[in-house]
CSV table of C-alpha atoms in Angstrom, one decimal:
chain,number,residue,atom,x,y,z
V,1,MET,CA,69.1,49.7,77.0
V,2,LYS,CA,70.3,53.0,78.3
V,3,THR,CA,72.2,52.5,81.6
V,4,LYS,CA,73.2,55.9,82.8
V,5,LYS,CA,71.3,59.2,83.1
V,6,ILE,CA,73.4,62.3,82.5
V,7,LEU,CA,72.2,65.8,83.2
V,8,HIS,CA,73.4,68.7,81.0
V,9,ILE,CA,73.3,72.0,82.9
V,10,ILE,CA,73.6,75.5,81.4
V,11,SER,CA,73.0,78.9,83.1
V,12,SER,CA,70.5,80.0,80.4
V,13,MET,CA,69.5,79.4,76.8
V,14,ASP,CA,70.4,82.8,75.5
V,15,ASP,CA,71.5,83.2,71.9
V,16,GLY,CA,75.0,81.9,72.0
V,17,GLY,CA,77.2,79.1,70.6
V,18,ALA,CA,77.2,77.0,73.7
V,19,GLN,CA,73.4,77.1,73.8
V,20,ARG,CA,73.4,76.0,70.2
V,21,VAL,CA,75.5,73.0,71.1
V,22,VAL,CA,73.2,72.0,74.0
V,23,LEU,CA,70.2,72.3,71.7
V,24,ASP,CA,71.9,70.0,69.1
V,25,TYR,CA,72.6,67.4,71.9
V,26,LEU,CA,69.0,67.7,72.9
V,27,GLU,CA,67.6,67.0,69.5
V,28,ARG,CA,70.0,64.1,68.8
V,29,LYS,CA,70.0,62.6,72.3
V,30,GLY,CA,68.2,59.5,71.0
V,31,SER,CA,71.3,58.6,69.0
V,32,LEU,CA,73.2,57.6,72.1
V,33,ASN,CA,73.0,53.9,72.9
V,34,LYS,CA,73.9,53.8,76.6
V,35,TYR,CA,73.1,57.2,78.0
V,36,ASP,CA,69.8,59.0,78.6
V,37,LEU,CA,70.4,62.7,78.5
V,38,GLU,CA,68.4,65.3,80.4
V,39,PHE,CA,68.7,69.1,80.0
V,40,LEU,CA,68.3,71.9,82.6
V,41,SER,CA,68.7,75.7,82.6
V,42,LEU,CA,69.4,77.3,85.9
V,43,ASN,CA,67.4,80.4,84.8
V,44,PRO,CA,63.9,80.8,83.4
V,45,PRO,CA,63.2,81.1,79.7
V,46,THR,CA,63.5,84.4,77.9
V,47,ASN,CA,62.6,85.6,74.4
V,48,SER,CA,65.8,84.1,72.9
V,49,THR,CA,65.4,82.1,69.7
V,50,TYR,CA,66.4,78.9,71.5
V,51,ASP,CA,63.9,79.3,74.3
V,52,ILE,CA,61.2,80.0,71.8
V,53,TYR,CA,62.2,77.1,69.6
V,54,ILE,CA,62.2,74.8,72.6
V,55,LYS,CA,58.7,75.9,73.6
V,56,HIS,CA,57.3,75.8,70.0
V,57,ASN,CA,58.6,72.3,69.4
V,58,LYS,CA,57.7,71.0,72.9
V,59,LEU,CA,61.2,69.7,73.4
V,60,PRO,CA,62.1,67.9,76.7
V,61,PHE,CA,64.1,70.7,78.2
V,62,LYS,CA,63.6,71.8,81.8
V,63,TYR,CA,64.1,75.1,83.7
V,64,LEU,CA,65.1,75.0,87.4
V,65,GLU,CA,62.2,76.2,89.6
V,66,TYR,CA,62.8,78.0,92.8
V,67,LYS,CA,61.5,81.2,94.5
V,68,ARG,CA,63.7,84.1,93.7
V,69,SER,CA,64.4,86.7,96.4
V,70,ASN,CA,63.1,90.3,96.1
V,71,MET,CA,65.6,91.6,98.7
V,72,ARG,CA,66.4,95.2,98.1
V,73,PHE,CA,70.2,94.9,98.7
V,74,SER,CA,71.8,93.2,95.7
V,75,TYR,CA,74.6,91.3,97.6
V,76,ILE,CA,72.1,89.8,100.0
V,77,ARG,CA,69.6,89.0,97.2
V,78,LYS,CA,72.3,87.3,95.2
V,79,ALA,CA,73.4,85.3,98.2
V,80,ILE,CA,69.9,84.2,99.0
V,81,ASN,CA,69.3,83.2,95.4
V,82,TRP,CA,72.5,81.2,95.2
V,83,ILE,CA,71.5,79.2,98.3
V,84,ARG,CA,67.9,78.6,97.0
V,85,ARG,CA,69.2,77.7,93.5
V,86,THR,CA,71.7,75.3,95.0
V,87,ILE,CA,69.1,73.6,97.1
V,88,ALA,CA,66.7,73.3,94.1
V,89,LEU,CA,69.4,71.9,91.9
V,90,TYR,CA,70.4,69.3,94.5
V,91,ARG,CA,66.7,68.2,94.9
V,92,PHE,CA,66.3,68.0,91.1
V,93,ILE,CA,69.4,65.7,90.8
V,94,GLN,CA,68.1,63.5,93.6
V,95,GLU,CA,64.5,63.3,92.3
V,96,HIS,CA,65.6,62.5,88.7
V,97,ASN,CA,68.1,59.9,89.8
V,98,ILE,CA,71.0,61.5,87.9
V,99,ASP,CA,74.1,59.4,87.5
V,100,ALA,CA,76.5,62.0,86.0
V,101,LEU,CA,76.6,65.8,85.4
V,102,HIS,CA,77.7,67.7,82.3
V,103,THR,CA,77.9,71.5,82.7
V,104,HIS,CA,78.5,74.1,80.0
V,105,ILE,CA,80.3,77.5,80.0
V,106,THR,CA,83.0,77.8,82.7
V,107,PRO,CA,81.4,80.7,84.7
V,108,ILE,CA,78.7,78.3,85.7
V,109,PHE,CA,81.2,76.9,88.3
V,110,ILE,CA,80.1,79.7,90.6
V,111,ASN,CA,76.6,78.3,90.7
V,112,VAL,CA,77.4,74.6,90.8
V,113,ILE,CA,80.5,74.3,92.9
V,114,PHE,CA,78.7,73.0,96.0
V,115,ILE,CA,76.9,70.5,93.9
V,116,PHE,CA,80.2,69.3,92.4
V,117,ILE,CA,81.5,68.9,96.0
V,118,VAL,CA,78.6,66.7,97.2
V,119,PHE,CA,77.8,64.8,94.0
V,120,GLN,CA,79.2,61.3,93.9
V,121,GLY,CA,78.9,60.5,90.2
V,122,GLU,CA,81.1,61.4,87.2
V,123,LYS,CA,81.3,65.1,86.3
V,124,PHE,CA,82.0,66.6,82.9
V,125,HIS,CA,82.4,70.2,81.8
V,126,THR,CA,82.5,71.7,78.3
V,127,MET,CA,84.5,74.9,78.6
V,128,HIS,CA,83.3,76.8,75.4
V,129,SER,CA,85.0,80.1,76.5
V,130,ASP,CA,88.6,81.1,75.9
V,131,PRO,CA,90.6,80.2,79.1
V,132,TYR,CA,92.5,83.5,78.8
V,133,ARG,CA,89.3,85.6,79.1
V,134,PHE,CA,89.1,85.0,82.9
V,135,SER,CA,90.9,86.7,85.7
V,136,LYS,CA,93.6,85.0,87.7
V,137,LYS,CA,91.3,84.8,90.7
V,138,PHE,CA,88.6,82.9,88.7
V,139,VAL,CA,91.3,80.7,87.2
V,140,LEU,CA,92.1,79.5,90.8
V,141,ILE,CA,88.4,78.4,91.1
V,142,VAL,CA,88.6,76.6,87.8
V,143,LYS,CA,91.8,74.8,88.8
V,144,PHE,CA,90.2,73.8,92.1
V,145,VAL,CA,87.2,72.3,90.3
V,146,PHE,CA,89.2,70.4,87.7
V,147,HIS,CA,92.0,69.2,90.0
V,148,PHE,CA,90.3,68.6,93.4
V,149,LEU,CA,86.7,68.0,92.5
V,150,HIS,CA,87.7,65.7,89.6
V,151,VAL,CA,85.6,67.3,86.9
V,152,HIS,CA,86.6,66.1,83.4
V,153,PRO,CA,87.4,69.0,81.1
V,154,ILE,CA,86.2,69.1,77.5
V,155,ALA,CA,87.4,71.6,74.9
V,156,VAL,CA,85.6,72.4,71.7
V,157,SER,CA,88.7,72.8,69.6
V,158,GLU,CA,92.3,71.7,69.6
V,159,GLY,CA,93.3,75.4,70.0
V,160,GLN,CA,91.2,75.7,73.1
V,161,ARG,CA,92.6,72.4,74.5
V,162,GLN,CA,96.2,73.7,74.2
V,163,LYS,CA,95.2,76.9,76.0
V,164,ALA,CA,93.4,75.1,78.7
V,165,LEU,CA,96.3,72.7,79.3
V,166,ILE,CA,98.5,75.7,80.1
V,167,ARG,CA,96.1,78.1,81.8
V,168,TYR,CA,94.5,75.5,84.1
V,169,SER,CA,97.6,73.3,84.5
V,170,LEU,CA,95.8,70.2,83.1
V,171,SER,CA,97.4,66.9,82.2
V,172,GLU,CA,94.5,65.7,80.2
V,173,CYS,CA,91.6,67.3,78.3
V,174,ASP,CA,89.2,65.7,75.7
V,175,VAL,CA,88.2,67.5,72.6
V,176,LEU,CA,84.6,67.4,71.3
V,177,ARG,CA,84.1,69.7,68.4
V,178,ASN,CA,81.1,71.9,67.9
V,179,SER,CA,78.6,70.3,65.5
V,180,ILE,CA,76.8,71.3,62.3
V,181,ASP,CA,74.3,69.4,60.3
V,182,ILE,CA,76.3,69.0,57.1
V,183,ALA,CA,73.6,67.1,55.2
V,184,ALA,CA,70.9,69.7,55.9
V,185,ILE,CA,73.3,72.6,55.0
V,186,LYS,CA,74.3,71.0,51.7
V,187,GLU,CA,70.7,70.2,50.8
V,188,PHE,CA,69.6,73.8,51.5
V,189,ALA,CA,72.6,75.4,49.7
V,190,ASP,CA,71.7,73.4,46.5
V,191,ARG,CA,68.1,74.5,46.3
V,192,LYS,CA,68.1,78.2,47.3
V,193,ASN,CA,69.4,81.2,45.4
V,194,ASN,CA,70.6,84.5,46.9
V,195,ILE,CA,68.3,86.7,45.0
V,196,GLU,CA,65.1,85.4,46.6
V,197,LEU,CA,66.8,85.3,50.0
V,198,ARG,CA,67.9,88.9,49.8
V,199,LYS,CA,64.3,89.8,49.0
V,200,LYS,CA,63.2,87.8,52.1
V,201,TYR,CA,65.4,89.8,54.4
V,202,ASN,CA,64.9,93.2,52.6
V,203,LEU,CA,68.5,93.4,51.5
V,204,PRO,CA,69.7,95.2,48.3
V,205,GLY,CA,69.8,92.8,45.3
V,206,ASN,CA,72.7,94.2,43.3
V,207,THR,CA,75.1,95.0,46.2
V,208,PHE,CA,78.2,93.4,47.6
V,209,ILE,CA,77.1,92.2,51.0
V,210,ILE,CA,79.5,91.4,53.9
V,211,GLY,CA,77.8,89.4,56.6
V,212,SER,CA,78.4,88.2,60.1
V,213,VAL,CA,76.5,86.2,62.7
V,214,GLY,CA,76.7,86.4,66.5
V,215,ARG,CA,75.5,88.1,69.7
V,216,LEU,CA,75.8,91.9,69.7
V,217,HIS,CA,78.3,91.6,72.6
V,218,PRO,CA,81.7,93.4,73.0
V,219,VAL,CA,83.7,90.2,72.7
V,220,LYS,CA,82.4,89.9,69.1
V,221,ASN,CA,84.2,93.2,68.2
V,222,TYR,CA,81.4,94.4,65.9
V,223,ASP,CA,82.5,98.0,66.5
V,224,GLY,CA,85.8,97.0,64.9
V,225,LEU,CA,84.0,95.3,62.0
V,226,ILE,CA,81.9,98.4,61.4
V,227,LYS,CA,85.0,100.6,61.3
V,228,ILE,CA,86.7,98.2,58.8
V,229,PHE,CA,83.6,98.2,56.7
V,230,ALA,CA,83.3,102.0,56.8
V,231,LYS,CA,86.8,102.3,55.3
V,232,TYR,CA,86.0,99.7,52.7
V,233,ASN,CA,82.7,101.3,51.7
V,234,LYS,CA,84.2,104.8,51.3
V,235,GLU,CA,87.5,103.8,49.7
V,236,ARG,CA,86.7,100.7,47.6
V,237,ASN,CA,83.0,100.0,47.1
V,238,LYS,CA,80.2,102.5,47.9
V,239,GLN,CA,77.7,99.9,46.7
V,240,SER,CA,78.5,97.6,49.6
V,241,CYS,CA,76.5,96.7,52.7
V,242,LEU,CA,77.3,95.2,56.1
V,243,VAL,CA,74.6,92.9,57.5
V,244,ILE,CA,74.8,91.4,61.0
V,245,ALA,CA,72.4,88.6,62.2
V,246,GLY,CA,72.2,88.7,66.0
V,247,GLU,CA,70.8,90.6,68.9
V,248,GLY,CA,72.3,92.0,72.1
V,249,LYS,CA,73.0,94.9,74.4
V,250,GLU,CA,75.4,96.5,71.9
V,251,ARG,CA,72.7,97.2,69.3
V,252,ASP,CA,72.2,100.9,70.1
V,253,ASN,CA,76.0,101.6,70.4
V,254,LEU,CA,76.6,99.9,67.0
V,255,LEU,CA,73.8,101.8,65.3
V,256,ALA,CA,75.2,105.1,66.8
V,257,LEU,CA,78.7,104.2,65.5
V,258,ALA,CA,77.5,103.5,62.0
V,259,GLU,CA,75.7,106.9,62.0
V,260,SER,CA,78.8,108.7,63.3
V,261,LEU,CA,80.8,107.1,60.4
V,262,ASP,CA,78.1,108.2,57.9
V,263,ILE,CA,77.3,104.6,56.8
V,264,SER,CA,74.0,104.0,58.6
V,265,GLY,CA,72.3,103.4,55.3
V,266,ASN,CA,74.7,100.6,54.5
V,267,VAL,CA,74.6,98.8,57.9
V,268,PHE,CA,71.8,96.4,58.7
V,269,LEU,CA,71.2,94.7,62.1
V,270,LEU,CA,68.7,91.9,61.4
V,271,GLY,CA,68.3,90.7,64.9
V,272,ASP,CA,68.2,87.0,65.7
V,273,ILE,CA,67.4,84.5,63.0
V,274,GLU,CA,66.0,81.2,64.1
V,275,HIS,CA,68.9,78.7,64.0
V,276,HIS,CA,67.3,76.3,61.5
V,277,ASN,CA,67.0,79.2,59.0
V,278,ILE,CA,70.5,80.7,59.5
V,279,TYR,CA,71.7,78.9,56.4
V,280,GLU,CA,69.6,81.3,54.4
V,281,PHE,CA,71.6,84.2,55.7
V,282,TYR,CA,74.9,82.7,54.6
V,283,LYS,CA,73.5,82.0,51.1
V,284,ALA,CA,72.3,85.7,50.8
V,285,ILE,CA,75.8,87.3,51.4
V,286,ASP,CA,79.0,87.5,49.4
V,287,LEU,CA,81.5,87.4,52.2
V,288,PHE,CA,81.4,86.2,55.8
V,289,MET,CA,83.5,88.1,58.3
V,290,LEU,CA,84.3,87.4,62.0
V,291,VAL,CA,86.8,89.6,63.9
V,292,SER,CA,86.0,88.6,67.5
V,293,HIS,CA,88.3,89.5,70.3
V,294,SER,CA,88.3,85.7,71.2
V,295,GLU,CA,86.6,82.5,70.2
V,296,SER,CA,87.2,79.0,71.5
V,297,SER,CA,85.6,77.7,68.3
V,298,SER,CA,83.1,79.1,65.8
V,299,ILE,CA,80.0,77.3,64.7
V,300,VAL,CA,79.1,80.2,62.4
V,301,THR,CA,82.4,79.9,60.6
V,302,LEU,CA,81.9,76.2,60.2
V,303,GLU,CA,78.4,76.8,58.8
V,304,ALA,CA,79.5,79.5,56.4
V,305,GLN,CA,82.1,77.2,54.9
V,306,ALA,CA,79.6,74.4,54.6
V,307,VAL,CA,77.2,76.7,52.6
V,308,GLY,CA,80.2,77.7,50.4
V,309,VAL,CA,80.5,81.4,51.1
V,310,ARG,CA,83.9,83.0,51.2
V,311,CYS,CA,85.1,83.7,54.7
V,312,LEU,CA,87.5,86.3,56.2
V,313,ILE,CA,88.2,85.8,59.9
V,314,ALA,CA,90.6,87.0,62.6
V,315,ASP,CA,93.3,84.7,64.0
V,316,THR,CA,91.5,84.8,67.3
V,317,ILE,CA,89.3,82.1,65.8
V,318,PRO,CA,91.1,78.7,66.1
V,319,GLU,CA,92.8,77.5,63.0
V,320,ASP,CA,91.2,74.1,63.3
V,321,VAL,CA,87.8,75.4,62.4
V,322,ILE,CA,89.1,75.9,58.8
V,323,TYR,CA,88.4,73.0,56.5
V,324,ARG,CA,87.9,74.7,53.1
V,325,SER,CA,90.2,76.7,50.9
V,326,ASN,CA,87.8,79.7,50.7
V,327,VAL,CA,88.8,81.0,54.2
V,328,ARG,CA,91.4,83.6,54.9
V,329,ARG,CA,92.6,84.1,58.5
V,330,MET,CA,94.0,87.5,59.2
V,331,HIS,CA,96.1,88.8,62.1
V,332,TYR,CA,93.9,90.3,64.7
V,333,ASP,CA,95.8,93.6,64.7
V,334,ALA,CA,96.0,93.8,60.9
V,335,SER,CA,95.7,97.4,59.6
V,336,TYR,CA,92.6,98.7,58.0
V,337,SER,CA,94.3,98.6,54.6
V,338,GLU,CA,95.2,94.9,55.1
V,339,TRP,CA,91.6,94.1,56.0
V,340,ILE,CA,90.3,96.1,53.0
V,341,GLY,CA,92.7,94.4,50.7
V,342,ALA,CA,91.6,91.0,52.0
V,343,ILE,CA,87.9,91.7,51.4
V,344,ASP,CA,88.6,92.1,47.7
V,345,ASP,CA,91.1,89.3,47.5
V,346,MET,CA,89.5,86.3,45.8
V,347,ALA,CA,92.6,84.1,45.8
V,348,TYR,CA,92.3,82.3,49.1
V,349,ILE,CA,94.5,79.2,49.1
V,350,ASN,CA,94.7,77.5,52.5
V,351,PRO,CA,95.4,73.8,53.3
V,352,LEU,CA,92.5,71.5,54.2
V,353,ILE,CA,93.0,71.3,58.0
V,354,TYR,CA,90.6,68.5,58.5
V,355,ASP,CA,87.5,66.9,56.9
V,356,ALA,CA,84.2,68.6,57.6
V,357,ALA,CA,82.8,65.3,58.7
V,358,ASP,CA,84.6,65.8,62.0
V,359,ASN,CA,82.0,68.4,62.9
V,360,ASP,CA,79.0,66.5,61.6
V,361,LEU,CA,76.3,66.0,64.2
V,362,ASN,CA,76.4,62.3,64.0
V,363,THR,CA,80.1,62.1,64.4
V,364,VAL,CA,80.1,64.5,67.3
V,365,MET,CA,77.3,62.5,69.1
V,366,ALA,CA,79.3,59.3,68.6
V,367,ARG,CA,82.4,61.0,70.0
V,368,LEU,CA,80.4,62.2,73.0
V,369,GLU,CA,79.4,58.7,73.8
V,370,VAL,CA,83.0,57.6,73.6
V,371,ILE,CA,84.0,60.3,76.1
V,372,TYR,CA,81.3,59.1,78.5
V,373,ASP,CA,82.4,55.5,78.1
V,374,LYS,CA,85.9,56.5,79.0
V,375,TYR,CA,84.9,57.6,82.5
V,376,CYS,CA,81.5,56.2,83.3
V,377,ASN,CA,82.3,52.5,82.9
């Protein structure tokens, strides 16, 4: 019998890694023995792949309802909406008899700090973001929440945990890795071939394809990746393509950059791919690359390894996401010639950092229950 009701709160279900984690928890919440999980977005649904997936599959996910202000002046409008949202969230918690809260993505503290003050149950927060992305002023808010409001911090990798301990002056921080469905990935990888998948996504068949997955957001450094690819395409392999699966506000800028570098015919922006079909993308490419400015973990790197594709990533991605020998981790500031050489380097020999089972959905859900047991009993 489930004895505690825990509410997971996220600002929105946009197409991001944290949202993917929340969706995984939602679909596997029945595996927890003692805890009944509920899920809430502070903002209404959009056209994101996750919101569409939730609606299509009629999943038990809720969106906070409150009347939004139409005030002309933005500062006043934001203040009114903050008050209305806080009242609506407080009422939701009371009406649903919530015993504990679990928030996601650290900037959400701005919207839930009053709730944290008045709520009497246990409070958890999965950080997701790199602690060094935030200003010193915001770090003071984070410290206040963790130290004085007694919110239990959770990191998604050991690398993020070490940063959080220093940046937020923490004495303790649990680690709950991002999860992937290893069994489903392996089953898929064994029964699909990349020729048919390239046809599905209208990609060239006899071409060396470099691929990446993520939001088209400045933090992903896709402009840097396009510049690296431009040098590679012109100097090493004119029969190569760069394909990015993801959507975001940087789309037009990235397309303009590709055109200015005279490689627009070799750069494909596929838009969002529904998350249960993303394994097809990895199978269709020859090399997975990720050169983000910062990552606290990287679900996409975990998935690419599980499918078996060779991976080339920046050292801004934590080392403990590497569990196979086909991954090369490059210094973030490496020269173009170093990146280009690594693209063609097939001799990746890295130690096995940990077993992939540590990121399996079943393992992660069991670990989540252990963390709840630690504080809720």
